[in-house]
C-alpha cells in the first residue's frame, strides 16, 4: 500500500511542476495532498491525515484554484525563465534531498536505532491524545503560534481593506429598519367609474 | 446453504481467500447503503415536486404511473426522469477540457457517497466505526466543491465559470461556520465518533436531553449552513436561473447532468441525516421508554427525523426568495461565525458549572 501511495505521490508532485496548464498543476497538487494524507493515515496519524485534507485540499487549494482560474496567464512568458532558473532550482532540490538523507540515514540523530512504536491499543484515540498534548504540555507554544497567525490575518485584512468613496454598499441594518410610512403614501380617494369605450376604439 | 456456496471460491483462491472475501464483503455492505440511498434520492425529487406543489396549491407530477394503476399516479416520475437522462446524448462542448469535463461529476458524487461510510444507522449498524468520523465528514463535505469548480472551469463557458466561482466562495465560507458548529457538538459529546455522540444525547428528559437545546444557536447555524453548502434555495446563486442560466452545470446534459443532480440530493439527505444524528438524538425516541414500540429507540426514528429535516429544506425553497450574493457572504462571515464562536466560549464556561445537565 505504501508503494501504491508513494508512486502516485511522486508522479503527482512531478506533474505539478511539469504540467503546462496552471489549473492542471493545481489539481495535481490536490492529488499529491490526498495521497500524502493516505500515507499519514497508514501511519495511524489519522487526525493529521484528515486535517491535511480538510485544510489544504478543502480550503487552501480551493482558493488557489479560484485565483489561478481567474488569472489570465500567459503560458509562453511563464515558461521563458525555465532554463535560467533551472540551476538554482536544481541546487535547492539537491540540498533538500541531502538534508533529508542526512536525517534519515546518518546514525547521529538515532533515527535508525529508534524502536518501532507499538501498534495502537484498542480504544486509543489519536485526536484525544493530540488535543491533550497541545492544551497541556505545549499550551504556550500553541497559543503563541495562534496569536502569530491571528496577527497575520489581521495584517492581511488591514492591508487590503479599502473603503470606496462612492461605493454602493448599503447598510443592511438601515435596510431592515425601513418602515412603510417612509416609502409609500396611501391616499384614500373615491373610486372612479370608467367610461364605456365607443365602437371601434381599441382602448 | 451459504457455506456450501462459499466452499468453491474458498478452495479456488486458497491463501488469498481472507483478503478477497473481506473486499467483496465490504463492497456488498457499500451496495446495501448506496442502493437504498439512490432510491431515496430518486423519490426525494418526487417528494420535492409534490411538496412544493402542495404549498403552491398545485398537484405536482401526476401522469406517470406503474401499470396504469390510478392511485400510483406520479410515482413513476423519478424512474421516467432517470430513463430520459440515461438515454440522452452527452454533449461535450468544443474547446472544453474533455478529461476534466467528465471528471467533474465524478468529483461531485464521490464525496457525497463516501461520507456515508461513517454514518451510523443504529448503535451497531455502521460501515466503518472510526474514531475521527466527525472530522472525516467535515473533510468529505469540503471536497464536494471540487466537482463544482472543475465543472465550471472545464466547460469553457462564462456562465458555468461564474457559477463555479460563486459556489466556491460560498462553500468555503459556510464550511467554517459548519465546522464551528461541529466543534460545539464534539465539546458537548466529548467524542468525535458519531455513534458516541448519539449515545451522549441519551437522557431521562427525552427530546429535551438532545443537543438541540444546549446548542440551539449552533443547531440553527448548522441547518442553514447545510442549505448553503448544498447550494440549495435560498442560497442557490451558484445556479441562479435568472442570472447565469444554470450555473456550473449549464453545459452538462444527459447522465453527466444526472450525476450532479444525484450528488446534490445525496448531499441534502446526508446533511439532514447528520442534523438528526448530531442535534436531534439520532435513533433515540422522543417518548419515554415505557411507551413500548414508540418509546424504543430504533432506525425508524432516525429516518423520520432526517425526513422532517429534508422536508424543511424543501419548505425553505418554496418559501424564501433567493439571497443577494453580498448578503450571503455577510450572513456567513459576519453573523454565523461570530455566533458560533461566542456560543463555543459560552458552552465551555457552561460545561464547567453545575448548570450543565447534559451529561450521561
XYZ file of C-alpha atoms in Angstrom:
563
model
C 0.000 0.000 0.000
C 2.804 2.397 0.832
C 4.344 1.934 -2.620
C 0.974 2.498 -4.232
C 0.513 5.839 -2.494
C 4.168 6.791 -2.857
C 4.181 6.185 -6.613
C 1.082 8.317 -7.111
C 2.519 10.980 -4.823
C 5.811 11.230 -6.699
C 4.038 11.208 -10.059
C 1.603 13.938 -8.966
C 4.386 16.039 -7.483
C 6.367 15.802 -10.715
C 3.332 16.765 -12.758
C 2.784 19.818 -10.542
C 5.980 21.328 -11.891
C 5.820 19.917 -15.421
C 2.129 20.444 -16.274
C 1.661 23.063 -18.972
C -1.603 24.356 -17.669
C -1.525 26.047 -14.207
C -5.008 24.692 -13.411
C -3.801 21.156 -14.127
C -0.776 21.799 -11.934
C -3.032 22.925 -9.073
C -5.217 19.834 -9.488
C -2.145 17.598 -9.400
C -1.141 19.335 -6.191
C -4.558 18.368 -4.802
C -3.861 14.766 -5.788
C -0.468 14.955 -4.095
C -2.078 16.222 -0.862
C -4.678 13.456 -0.953
C -2.108 10.694 -1.393
C 0.173 12.055 1.303
C -2.877 12.157 3.593
C -3.340 8.494 2.704
C 0.244 7.740 3.738
C -0.261 9.537 7.044
C -3.419 7.600 7.762
C -1.461 4.408 7.099
C 0.976 5.544 9.773
C -2.004 5.715 12.167
C -1.882 9.503 12.203
C -5.497 9.772 11.148
C -6.060 13.186 12.723
C -3.175 14.725 10.780
C -4.221 12.952 7.581
C -7.795 14.154 7.737
C -6.711 17.623 8.844
C -4.431 17.787 5.798
C -7.370 17.054 3.509
C -9.654 19.413 5.408
C -7.303 22.375 5.489
C -5.183 22.069 2.356
C -7.482 20.283 -0.053
C -10.763 21.631 1.274
C -9.834 25.253 1.760
C -6.363 26.346 0.623
C -6.368 24.632 -2.758
C -9.911 25.785 -3.493
C -8.765 29.372 -3.103
C -5.632 28.590 -5.118
C -7.716 27.209 -7.973
C -10.060 30.142 -7.614
C -7.214 32.581 -8.219
C -5.413 30.522 -10.872
C -8.598 30.147 -12.899
C -9.287 33.872 -12.843
C -5.797 34.964 -13.790
C -5.067 35.441 -17.437
C -1.760 33.598 -17.500
C 0.495 33.925 -20.490
C 1.962 30.448 -20.811
C 4.884 31.316 -23.074
C 6.012 34.148 -20.822
C 5.675 31.856 -17.841
C 7.948 29.274 -19.412
C 10.566 31.751 -20.613
C 12.686 31.711 -17.497
C 12.639 27.927 -17.122
C 16.234 27.257 -18.216
C 17.759 30.223 -16.426
C 16.106 29.277 -13.140
C 16.858 25.577 -13.545
C 20.374 25.604 -11.946
C 19.122 27.442 -8.834
C 16.169 25.094 -8.562
C 18.395 22.056 -9.009
C 20.766 23.242 -6.265
C 17.852 23.745 -3.862
C 16.426 20.323 -4.736
C 19.763 18.561 -4.245
C 20.265 20.350 -0.912
C 16.819 19.304 0.264
C 17.432 15.684 -0.694
C 20.836 15.740 1.036
C 19.350 17.171 4.211
C 16.688 14.512 4.285
C 19.269 11.806 3.665
C 21.434 13.107 6.483
C 18.469 12.979 8.785
C 17.255 9.551 7.737
C 20.472 7.618 7.105
C 23.092 9.079 9.410
C 23.139 7.402 12.825
C 23.833 10.765 14.504
C 20.152 11.502 15.063
C 19.497 7.992 16.285
C 16.570 7.536 13.953
C 17.764 4.161 12.767
C 18.150 2.778 16.276
C 14.844 4.216 17.479
C 12.491 1.340 18.239
C 9.458 0.876 16.084
C 6.470 2.317 18.003
C 3.980 -0.222 19.267
C 0.737 -0.629 17.431
C -2.046 1.457 18.929
C -4.106 -0.294 21.554
C -7.839 -0.611 21.077
C -9.714 2.487 22.182
C -6.684 4.709 21.664
C -7.787 7.998 20.168
C -5.194 9.839 18.178
C -7.232 13.033 18.269
C -7.740 12.952 22.018
C -4.025 12.392 22.680
C -3.071 15.230 20.362
C -5.586 17.572 21.977
C -4.359 16.663 25.435
C -0.729 17.328 24.479
C -1.451 20.617 22.757
C -3.566 22.020 25.559
C -1.456 20.819 28.491
C 2.238 20.251 27.800
C 2.585 22.547 24.809
C -0.052 25.118 25.586
C 2.256 28.163 25.446
C 3.887 27.388 22.084
C 0.460 26.531 20.723
C -1.133 29.767 21.906
C 1.868 31.708 20.653
C 1.501 30.203 17.191
C -2.211 31.001 17.258
C -1.562 34.627 18.143
C 1.053 34.949 15.401
C -1.429 33.573 12.888
C -4.094 35.951 14.153
C -1.745 38.894 13.724
C -1.042 37.735 10.177
C -4.755 37.531 9.414
C -5.456 40.980 10.833
C -2.478 42.427 8.954
C -3.535 40.866 5.663
C -7.051 42.219 6.017
C -5.875 45.645 7.172
C -3.529 45.916 4.178
C -6.201 45.101 1.613
C -9.205 46.737 3.220
C -10.210 49.844 1.346
C -13.387 51.780 1.584
C -14.561 53.011 -1.727
C -15.569 56.661 -1.653
C -18.646 56.294 -3.795
C -19.414 52.634 -3.234
C -22.961 51.402 -3.497
C -22.808 49.441 -0.264
C -25.992 49.620 1.723
C -26.079 49.077 5.440
C -28.282 46.001 6.000
C -29.488 47.352 9.336
C -30.710 50.501 7.602
C -32.441 48.348 5.005
C -34.281 46.348 7.618
C -35.272 49.404 9.605
C -37.112 50.974 6.708
C -40.756 51.499 7.522
C -43.602 51.503 5.100
C -44.566 55.047 6.014
C -41.192 56.368 4.764
C -41.643 54.959 1.290
C -45.305 54.746 0.399
C -48.079 57.238 0.888
C -51.526 55.752 0.820
C -54.090 58.195 -0.463
C -57.703 57.464 0.009
C -59.838 58.532 -2.901
C -63.277 57.610 -4.186
C -63.479 55.031 -6.962
C -63.930 56.397 -10.447
C -66.121 54.693 -12.980
C -64.519 54.148 -16.341
C -66.499 55.426 -19.319
C -67.687 52.714 -21.693
C -65.497 52.690 -24.841
C -67.071 53.680 -28.113
C -67.314 51.274 -31.028
C -64.066 50.892 -32.931
C -61.983 52.378 -30.122
C -59.238 49.836 -29.321
C -58.689 51.120 -25.815
C -26.629 -23.145 2.010
C -24.270 -20.166 2.212
C -21.382 -22.346 3.420
C -21.686 -24.733 0.508
C -21.849 -21.765 -1.873
C -18.709 -20.265 -0.358
C -16.785 -23.550 -0.357
C -15.917 -23.425 -4.037
C -14.341 -19.922 -4.178
C -12.580 -20.681 -0.882
C -10.906 -23.672 -2.478
C -10.149 -21.766 -5.661
C -8.471 -18.769 -4.005
C -6.668 -20.691 -1.292
C -4.466 -18.372 0.797
C -5.932 -15.223 -0.784
C -9.421 -16.055 0.413
C -9.461 -13.863 3.569
C -8.390 -10.669 1.786
C -10.634 -11.289 -1.218
C -13.637 -12.130 0.929
C -13.153 -9.040 3.081
C -13.044 -6.836 -0.026
C -16.140 -8.487 -1.502
C -17.963 -8.323 1.811
C -17.166 -4.592 2.162
C -18.394 -4.000 -1.376
C -21.648 -5.775 -0.556
C -22.048 -3.598 2.535
C -21.391 -0.467 0.469
C -24.049 -1.565 -2.004
C -26.501 -2.148 0.838
C -26.055 1.517 1.790
C -25.771 3.072 -1.662
C -28.658 1.357 -3.457
C -31.359 2.446 -0.967
C -29.703 5.857 -0.881
C -30.046 6.220 -4.632
C -33.695 5.154 -4.407
C -34.201 7.756 -1.672
C -32.602 10.367 -3.911
C -34.929 9.441 -6.771
C -38.014 9.640 -4.601
C -36.785 12.779 -2.856
C -37.038 14.567 -6.207
C -40.644 13.396 -6.484
C -41.391 14.399 -2.879
C -39.840 17.798 -3.503
C -42.019 18.439 -6.533
C -45.108 17.141 -4.780
C -44.494 19.120 -1.574
C -43.771 22.349 -3.415
C -46.888 21.610 -5.448
C -48.989 21.303 -2.300
C -47.508 24.517 -0.924
C -48.318 26.376 -4.114
C -51.785 24.782 -4.371
C -50.880 22.680 -7.395
C -50.943 18.915 -7.812
C -47.384 18.244 -8.935
C -46.398 15.311 -11.133
C -49.459 13.104 -11.625
C -49.117 11.448 -15.035
C -46.586 8.635 -14.962
C -47.785 5.521 -13.211
C -46.931 1.847 -12.814
C -49.080 -0.494 -14.939
C -51.846 2.067 -15.232
C -52.812 1.904 -11.573
C -54.503 5.222 -10.947
C -53.622 5.755 -7.292
C -49.942 5.368 -8.119
C -50.171 8.341 -10.479
C -46.925 10.308 -10.381
C -44.954 7.616 -8.579
C -43.072 6.505 -11.686
C -41.895 10.065 -12.356
C -38.342 9.606 -10.961
C -37.917 6.394 -12.971
C -39.116 8.134 -16.109
C -36.810 11.089 -15.466
C -33.890 8.761 -14.851
C -34.537 6.838 -18.067
C -34.812 10.055 -20.041
C -31.498 11.335 -18.698
C -29.874 7.947 -19.249
C -30.626 7.815 -22.964
C -29.938 11.473 -23.705
C -26.798 12.318 -25.601
C -23.870 13.637 -23.580
C -22.600 16.719 -25.341
C -19.000 17.680 -24.672
C -18.577 21.302 -25.771
C -15.809 22.156 -28.199
C -12.951 23.950 -26.516
C -13.742 22.281 -23.216
C -11.211 20.214 -21.354
C -12.654 16.767 -22.034
C -10.980 14.811 -19.285
C -11.840 17.317 -16.564
C -15.313 17.802 -18.035
C -16.090 14.133 -17.431
C -14.155 14.046 -14.150
C -16.207 16.880 -12.599
C -19.475 14.964 -11.996
C -17.456 12.088 -10.547
C -15.692 14.507 -8.195
C -19.112 15.832 -7.173
C -20.704 12.497 -6.313
C -17.657 10.769 -4.833
C -17.547 12.707 -1.516
C -21.342 12.747 -1.326
C -21.318 8.933 -1.240
C -18.027 8.441 0.624
C -19.337 10.401 3.609
C -21.990 7.723 4.199
C -19.274 5.293 5.276
C -19.242 6.689 8.822
C -22.942 7.471 9.250
C -24.364 5.202 11.973
C -27.865 3.889 11.322
C -28.207 2.223 14.713
C -25.805 1.525 17.604
C -24.256 -1.397 15.732
C -25.112 -0.678 12.113
C -22.288 1.419 10.673
C -19.984 0.615 7.794
C -16.823 1.989 9.377
C -16.864 2.834 13.057
C -13.824 5.113 13.153
C -12.955 7.425 15.992
C -12.492 10.554 13.939
C -15.748 10.214 11.999
C -16.821 13.802 12.610
C -13.540 15.062 11.153
C -13.850 12.652 8.252
C -17.314 14.014 7.485
C -16.065 17.579 7.574
C -13.255 16.646 5.164
C -15.613 14.842 2.803
C -18.180 17.635 2.672
C -15.388 20.089 1.944
C -14.282 18.012 -1.053
C -17.658 18.393 -2.770
C -16.709 21.846 -4.003
C -14.153 20.392 -6.431
C -16.862 18.945 -8.653
C -18.394 22.381 -8.981
C -15.120 24.225 -9.600
C -13.802 21.720 -12.134
C -17.156 21.650 -13.925
C -17.217 25.410 -14.179
C -13.698 25.666 -15.480
C -13.678 22.668 -17.822
C -16.908 23.731 -19.543
C -15.136 26.721 -21.078
C -18.295 28.753 -20.693
C -18.689 32.077 -18.941
C -21.941 31.252 -17.184
C -20.573 27.980 -15.890
C -17.410 29.704 -14.722
C -19.317 32.428 -12.880
C -21.426 29.782 -11.201
C -18.336 27.864 -10.141
C -16.696 30.967 -8.658
C -19.814 31.881 -6.715
C -20.204 28.369 -5.441
C -16.564 28.003 -4.421
C -16.593 31.213 -2.390
C -19.901 30.311 -0.790
C -18.972 26.759 0.173
C -15.598 27.777 1.600
C -17.219 30.495 3.734
C -20.032 28.365 5.111
C -17.731 25.455 5.819
C -16.122 27.482 8.608
C -19.415 28.144 10.355
C -20.345 24.499 9.895
C -17.027 23.360 11.345
C -17.506 25.569 14.406
C -20.997 24.158 14.912
C -19.454 20.677 14.898
C -16.842 21.836 17.437
C -19.706 22.641 19.790
C -21.161 19.164 19.277
C -17.884 17.437 19.971
C -17.393 19.535 23.109
C -20.791 18.548 24.416
C -20.455 14.884 23.455
C -16.766 14.572 24.375
C -16.219 12.417 21.308
C -15.622 12.612 17.576
C -17.385 9.323 16.974
C -20.917 9.756 15.631
C -22.236 6.717 17.500
C -20.820 8.078 20.761
C -22.377 11.461 20.014
C -25.827 9.905 19.760
C -25.242 7.888 22.934
C -24.241 11.086 24.753
C -27.681 12.516 23.957
C -29.452 9.713 25.767
C -31.098 11.047 28.915
C -34.125 10.911 31.101
C -35.628 14.078 29.638
C -36.476 12.529 26.277
C -36.224 15.001 23.474
C -35.013 17.730 25.847
C -31.812 15.817 26.523
C -30.822 16.018 22.859
C -28.230 18.586 21.869
C -30.583 20.944 20.073
C -31.460 22.558 23.410
C -27.984 23.401 24.794
C -26.573 24.002 21.327
C -29.543 25.803 19.839
C -27.585 28.602 18.050
C -25.190 26.004 16.652
C -28.119 23.862 15.550
C -29.651 26.752 13.596
C -26.251 27.636 12.142
C -25.662 24.046 11.092
C -29.008 23.680 9.355
C -28.745 26.974 7.489
C -25.086 26.396 6.572
C -26.130 22.959 5.375
C -28.596 24.559 2.984
C -25.847 26.879 1.774
C -23.303 24.048 1.450
C -25.603 22.030 -0.769
C -26.296 25.104 -2.913
C -29.999 24.878 -2.284
C -32.508 27.719 -2.365
C -32.431 30.370 -0.963
C -28.632 30.133 -1.327
C -28.612 28.723 -4.849
C -26.854 31.628 -6.538
C -24.396 29.099 -7.984
C -27.115 28.055 -10.397
C -29.289 31.156 -10.281
C -31.501 30.702 -13.324
C -32.394 34.343 -13.701
C -28.762 35.482 -13.719
C -26.441 32.786 -15.035
C -28.829 30.303 -16.727
C -27.978 27.160 -14.726
C -24.608 27.998 -13.259
C -21.835 25.477 -13.182
C -23.728 22.656 -14.917
C -25.102 24.698 -17.792
C -23.077 22.737 -20.368
C -23.907 19.305 -18.990
C -26.552 17.056 -20.447
C -27.789 13.520 -20.056
C -26.119 11.320 -17.497
C -23.358 13.785 -16.594
C -26.044 16.256 -15.538
C -27.911 13.493 -13.722
C -24.816 12.705 -11.665
C -24.629 16.336 -10.495
C -28.276 16.113 -9.606
C -27.745 12.872 -7.691
C -24.822 14.426 -5.818
C -26.884 17.441 -4.785
C -29.735 15.336 -3.439
C -27.432 12.787 -1.804
C -25.756 15.712 -0.052
C -29.140 17.014 1.060
C -30.056 13.665 2.575
C -26.602 13.461 4.175
C -26.902 16.877 5.805
C -30.365 16.120 7.155
C -29.210 12.733 8.424
C -26.283 14.432 10.172
C -28.552 17.089 11.673
C -30.702 14.270 13.038
C -27.665 12.450 14.431
C -25.790 15.419 15.862
C -28.580 17.564 17.252
C -31.819 15.582 17.256
C -30.731 12.456 19.066
C -30.275 10.119 16.100
C -32.126 6.867 16.645
C -33.321 7.809 20.156
C -37.022 8.013 20.705
C -38.608 11.297 21.844
C -41.038 9.390 24.068
C -40.369 7.779 27.462
C -39.235 4.157 27.362
C -42.489 2.937 28.935
C -44.392 3.626 25.706
C -43.478 0.289 24.142
C -42.650 0.446 20.449
C -42.971 4.229 20.354
C -40.573 4.606 23.269
C -37.925 2.264 21.889
C -35.023 3.794 20.050
C -34.937 2.490 16.509
C -33.755 3.104 12.981
C -37.234 4.414 12.156
C -36.787 7.446 14.381
C -33.574 8.380 12.616
C -35.277 8.119 9.234
C -38.260 10.108 10.465
C -36.065 12.903 11.839
C -33.979 13.059 8.681
C -37.170 13.135 6.630
C -38.519 16.066 8.630
C -35.265 17.995 8.178
C -35.132 17.292 4.465
C -38.739 18.407 4.111
C -37.780 21.627 5.882
C -35.117 22.142 3.207
C -37.825 21.851 0.555
C -40.051 24.153 2.574
C -37.255 26.754 2.571
C -37.099 26.505 -1.182
C -40.818 27.068 -1.560
C -40.852 29.972 0.875
C -37.822 32.217 0.621
C -36.670 34.377 -2.268
C -33.059 33.959 -3.327
C -30.451 35.845 -1.321
C -28.367 38.512 -2.951
C -24.746 37.425 -3.180
C -23.252 40.012 -0.831
C -25.970 39.178 1.698
C -24.972 35.510 1.579
C -21.377 36.439 2.310
C -22.427 38.789 5.099
C -24.605 36.122 6.709
C -21.801 33.585 6.615
C -18.907 35.706 7.795
C -20.468 38.407 9.918
C -23.368 36.578 11.530
C -22.766 32.841 11.716
C -19.069 32.768 12.533
C -19.330 35.256 15.438
C -22.462 33.499 16.739
C -20.780 30.086 16.733
C -17.557 31.432 18.244
C -19.399 33.163 21.085
C -21.501 30.080 21.731
C -18.459 27.831 21.899
C -16.984 30.086 24.601
C -20.315 30.150 26.479
C -20.552 26.378 26.135
C -17.055 25.918 27.527
C -17.911 28.034 30.569
C -21.335 26.405 30.936
C -19.895 22.914 30.956
C -17.688 23.812 33.929
C -20.662 24.743 36.109
C -23.307 22.586 37.735
C -25.941 24.138 35.447
C -24.819 21.777 32.694
C -27.221 18.840 32.872
C -26.482 17.096 29.586
C -24.125 14.503 30.974
C -24.855 10.844 30.760
